[in-house]
Amino acid sequence: MDWKLAAGLGVLLILPFFVTDSYTRHLFILAFVYAILASNWDLSLGYAGLFNFGHIAFFATGVYTAAIAAKTLGVSPMLTIPLGGATAALTALIVAAPVARLKGIYVVLVTFAFSQVLLQLILSQSHITGGAEGMVRIPALQIGDYKFIRDFKFGYYYVALGLLVLSTFYLLWLTRSPFGKSLLALRDNEEYAGARGISIMRARVLALVASAIFPGMAGSFFAIYLRVASPEVLGFGTLSLVLSMVLIGGIATITGPIFAAFAIFFATETLAGTRGMEEFRFIIVAVAMILVLRFAPGGLARILQVFQFKKNRVL
Amino acid sequence: MSILRIEGIGGGYGSVTVLRDITLTLETGENLGLFGPNGHGKTTLLRMTSGLMRPSSGTIQFDGRDITGASPSKIVTSGLVHTQQGNTLFGDMGVAETLEMAAFTKRARAGATARLEKVYALFPRLAERRKQKTRTLSGGERQMLSIGSALMCAPRLLVLDEPTLGLSPRLKEELTEALIEISNSVPLMVVEQDVELLLAVTDRQVLVEHGEIVREITATNTPDHAEIVAMYFGAQA
Amino acid sequence: METLLATFVSGLVLAALYALMASGLSLIWTTIGVFNFAHGALMMVGAFVAWTVSEVGGFGLWPGLIAGVATTTVLGVIIEYLLIRPFYGQRNMVLITVMTTLAAMIILEKSAQIIWGARLKQLPRMIEGDISISGAVISAHEALIVVLAPLILIALWQFTNRTPVGRSLRAVGQNQEAAALLGINVPLTFALAFGLGAALAGLTGVLLGGIRFITPSLGSEPLIKAMIVVIFGGLGSLGATVGAALVIGMAEAFLVLTLGLYWTPFAIFLGLIAVLVLRPNGLFGRS
């Protein structure tokens, strides 16, 4: 599997030299952001078995951290990216406090309510956040004299790709570490894992915080890149789109949601250009999500694994 | 004519086989008892009979009609009523409400009022607690409510799973008397660890072990009773 | 004094609306154990269908109301059959159905967008005019909701507590196996509960269509309000839901008066999280 990742990375690394139009590069940049969101969600949803419906709140925290820091406080846009990771981790710590003790549907409800609290906070503090209209004209990225805004998104492409690569290495390392294994043990048998001395609360808090860092950074990047921050990111639309990427890609695989993020994002963007498909594409994604839950609960990654397995047996 | 005919029933949970090839017949007018060690398939047999589980092989006929694999509600409608072991029933419902609701099928609804009176006569404790919520009842009262609800279904065969489990000796005695009275009008099939009760209430007993019927005791081979009792209930009996 | 009375009246209107929004969600949760994220979208569909029949078709408001409720009822049964039933008995059923009903919400909202477009629509009011209660002015339509809500809820209570079919809904919610062994058809009861919950959503949507603009996202805010009410009341009985609707409606009206329009939702959500953490079974729930 690792050679495939390497090959994919190789292609993505040289792609901007061949694809010069800024619109295609723009699509890739957004796909990278979605891939970060989906694969990090997989850490809490797939590995820790935590039904965190506030994952988008971490992203939104990053978005507004960058917007406020760069525009209002005059922080260098580049610095807002790690800053967004830090504030998102802090946000996760706050959510984790109540969530660590709860089970099942209550986790869904509290995390969802939390993202709504954040939304209401953003709407109510319009003198800081711009309220429902959001914030515009956020300072663009600039390193030394190099202005990212003038290079047809060449630089942004590599920043986004760099974030995705870092995030993926981080996730693969984390999920293969003893911590990742203890998360799986906990998910599959809470009592047994508890008896083996794994602290449920500690693991859940850590998993949530760990899953928030890169979405926060991606959020900051997103705000700096698009130069806007809008409360829309906290809506049902983003939530269900990213959820479909995790589920269709295959939970607890990390790479599955990344591939699914690419596939779904490009599929929906292509359909967006087709007349009559602007709304219909979301229906297709929702139906695909249901079909996967019904017929392939492991997601497409599992189906591919089974396929490979069969192939090997014939040989 | 036989009221219940179980032929070659087998099956279990997933890949775990609990029952292998059980054949049993219950003739009209007789009461049957099942006993044997725990975890050897008695409850599974009852669950298959009442449609809560689907057997992987064999057939079940009730009153001459094939009910293998039918839904529990269909089976209850045809008159075979099963009360589960340690049934907690409906915690937030009152005693009277539960009994009234229990006459749910069309057949049960006819004559429900008269049957309710009979249940209250049989279990005066329930009559005293008409308004009480089920969750506040004692284990024995809950067991009475469970049997009372089954009677409200207008059973033509009543299947009971360990009706006296965890009850005090005094309550056991009360319940045994009630069961004897019920058996005068409704045939019974009872799973029970308390052999005294089984001997008092049923006419014929079978021993279920490792998912099979290994022994049958009838009135003609009574001498075996003590032996069997010693074998399986030594401490209790 | 007059502000207090006006606030009380607007609290009452909110409470009535919230109780209606939450009743269907609560019914489905207590019977099937499914948290229906498509509940708000069903309200929206009810409003749109009613608008189409009464305004476009010109058949008037009452046929519109009936068509709206009938459509959502059928949709509810379809959702149960396609998106809930295949997952019964699975270990993670509650969480899987959260996702499938979320998908249903997206499908309904986007379909509405395709069918009806984004242009704002509104249903005529059931009763025209305003009503003044010693200084506090509300529309007659809102007054009707305040009167209608308790009637609908009482009817629902009578149904679930006094009729055999209604009681069977509660029985299935409390103990599925025991209910099946009394001859209750459990799958049919699930479909019935979902249909009834969806019908209540449709009815609420039609009533909302007279006081709010009908858009594909009409149901988003009511869904969240219904969630808050059901959680506050504890994921339990209808009575607790109605009590919670009263508490939240009144709290909201008085918070708007004291904290202002912007801080109120924030305060309510914080209160909600506090309730969930300190009393996971709700204010009126039993552990």
mmCIF file of C-alpha atoms in Angstrom, chain A residues 45 49 51 53 97-99 101-102 104-106 108-110 112-114 116-118 120-121 123-126 187-189 236-237 239-240 243 247 276 279-280 282-283 286-287 289-290 293-294 297, chain C residues 29 35 37 82-83 86-87 90-92 94-96 98-100 102-111 113-114 220 223-224 227 231 234-235 262-263 265-266 269-270 272-273 276-277 280-282:
data_model
loop_
_atom_site.group_PDB
_atom_site.id
_atom_site.type_symbol
_atom_site.label_atom_id
_atom_site.label_comp_id
_atom_site.label_asym_id
_atom_site.label_seq_id
_atom_site.Cartn_x
_atom_site.Cartn_y
_atom_site.Cartn_z
ATOM 1 C CA LEU A 45 -14.690 8.378 14.323
ATOM 2 C CA GLY A 49 -15.201 5.072 17.781
ATOM 3 C CA PHE A 51 -19.206 9.886 17.132
ATOM 4 C CA PHE A 53 -20.376 15.510 15.133
ATOM 5 C CA ALA A 97 -14.298 17.421 28.826
ATOM 6 C CA PRO A 98 -17.995 16.524 28.658
ATOM 7 C CA VAL A 99 -17.690 14.003 25.808
ATOM 8 C CA ARG A 101 -17.857 10.652 30.001
ATOM 9 C CA LEU A 102 -20.751 10.205 27.598
ATOM 10 C CA GLY A 104 -23.606 6.652 22.124
ATOM 11 C CA ILE A 105 -26.190 9.154 21.010
ATOM 12 C CA TYR A 106 -25.190 11.626 23.729
ATOM 13 C CA VAL A 108 -23.450 12.915 18.855
ATOM 14 C CA LEU A 109 -25.764 15.382 20.537
ATOM 15 C CA VAL A 110 -23.190 17.151 22.713
ATOM 16 C CA PHE A 112 -23.299 18.692 17.534
ATOM 17 C CA ALA A 113 -24.649 21.143 20.120
ATOM 18 C CA PHE A 114 -21.110 22.355 20.645
ATOM 19 C CA GLN A 116 -23.943 25.085 17.220
ATOM 20 C CA VAL A 117 -22.626 27.006 20.240
ATOM 21 C CA LEU A 118 -19.637 28.004 18.179
ATOM 22 C CA GLN A 120 -24.032 31.170 17.654
ATOM 23 C CA LEU A 121 -20.923 32.703 19.168
ATOM 24 C CA LEU A 123 -23.077 35.100 14.789
ATOM 25 C CA SER A 124 -23.499 37.032 18.019
ATOM 26 C CA GLN A 125 -20.002 38.572 18.098
ATOM 27 C CA SER A 126 -20.392 40.346 14.778
ATOM 28 C CA ARG A 187 -13.503 0.889 20.397
ATOM 29 C CA ASP A 188 -14.015 -2.836 19.992
ATOM 30 C CA ASN A 189 -14.263 -3.791 23.626
ATOM 31 C CA PHE A 236 -25.138 20.638 7.690
ATOM 32 C CA GLY A 237 -23.817 20.738 4.142
ATOM 33 C CA LEU A 239 -20.762 18.150 7.836
ATOM 34 C CA SER A 240 -22.513 15.621 5.618
ATOM 35 C CA LEU A 243 -18.890 12.509 6.677
ATOM 36 C CA LEU A 247 -17.769 6.551 5.310
ATOM 37 C CA GLY A 276 -29.294 20.571 -13.729
ATOM 38 C CA GLU A 279 -28.147 20.390 -6.419
ATOM 39 C CA PHE A 280 -28.521 16.840 -7.652
ATOM 40 C CA PHE A 282 -25.405 16.249 -3.268
ATOM 41 C CA ILE A 283 -28.291 13.821 -3.560
ATOM 42 C CA ALA A 286 -26.072 11.149 0.111
ATOM 43 C CA VAL A 287 -27.414 8.080 -1.699
ATOM 44 C CA MET A 289 -23.351 7.179 1.647
ATOM 45 C CA ILE A 290 -26.512 5.209 2.431
ATOM 46 C CA LEU A 293 -23.594 1.940 5.069
ATOM 47 C CA ARG A 294 -26.069 -0.669 3.911
ATOM 48 C CA PRO A 297 -20.070 -0.962 6.025
ATOM 49 C CA TRP C 29 -36.957 8.179 19.614
ATOM 50 C CA PHE C 35 -32.754 10.071 16.399
ATOM 51 C CA PHE C 37 -32.128 14.038 11.666
ATOM 52 C CA LEU C 82 -35.260 2.009 3.412
ATOM 53 C CA LEU C 83 -32.987 3.745 5.907
ATOM 54 C CA PRO C 86 -32.020 -2.691 7.333
ATOM 55 C CA PHE C 87 -30.056 -1.737 10.447
ATOM 56 C CA GLN C 90 -26.980 -3.939 14.680
ATOM 57 C CA ARG C 91 -24.645 -2.993 17.463
ATOM 58 C CA ASN C 92 -24.286 0.597 16.330
ATOM 59 C CA VAL C 94 -28.412 4.344 16.881
ATOM 60 C CA LEU C 95 -25.303 5.865 15.335
ATOM 61 C CA ILE C 96 -25.766 4.371 11.875
ATOM 62 C CA VAL C 98 -28.032 9.161 12.709
ATOM 63 C CA MET C 99 -26.004 9.041 9.507
ATOM 64 C CA THR C 100 -28.712 7.575 7.276
ATOM 65 C CA LEU C 102 -28.730 12.875 7.980
ATOM 66 C CA ALA C 103 -28.400 11.646 4.391
ATOM 67 C CA ALA C 104 -32.204 11.659 4.128
ATOM 68 C CA MET C 105 -32.189 15.278 5.273
ATOM 69 C CA ILE C 106 -29.746 16.213 2.524
ATOM 70 C CA ILE C 107 -31.791 14.332 -0.076
ATOM 71 C CA LEU C 108 -35.035 16.029 0.972
ATOM 72 C CA GLU C 109 -33.512 19.519 1.137
ATOM 73 C CA LYS C 110 -31.752 19.287 -2.190
ATOM 74 C CA SER C 111 -34.833 17.749 -3.833
ATOM 75 C CA GLN C 113 -34.353 23.029 -3.950
ATOM 76 C CA ILE C 114 -34.696 21.337 -7.346
ATOM 77 C CA SER C 220 -32.889 23.421 9.996
ATOM 78 C CA LEU C 223 -34.745 20.505 13.938
ATOM 79 C CA ILE C 224 -32.197 22.009 16.288
ATOM 80 C CA MET C 227 -33.363 18.408 19.502
ATOM 81 C CA ILE C 231 -32.647 16.471 25.126
ATOM 82 C CA GLY C 234 -34.661 13.615 28.603
ATOM 83 C CA LEU C 235 -34.929 11.165 25.743
ATOM 84 C CA TYR C 262 -27.743 37.456 19.941
ATOM 85 C CA TRP C 263 -26.691 35.976 23.240
ATOM 86 C CA PRO C 265 -29.159 30.971 21.508
ATOM 87 C CA PHE C 266 -25.631 30.847 22.880
ATOM 88 C CA PHE C 269 -26.878 25.835 23.964
ATOM 89 C CA LEU C 270 -24.553 26.250 26.927
ATOM 90 C CA LEU C 272 -28.112 22.329 27.010
ATOM 91 C CA ILE C 273 -24.552 21.069 27.258
ATOM 92 C CA LEU C 276 -26.338 16.784 29.087
ATOM 93 C CA VAL C 277 -23.223 16.604 31.205
ATOM 94 C CA PRO C 280 -27.662 12.977 30.886
ATOM 95 C CA ASN C 281 -31.242 11.769 31.227
ATOM 96 C CA GLY C 282 -32.646 15.257 30.974
#
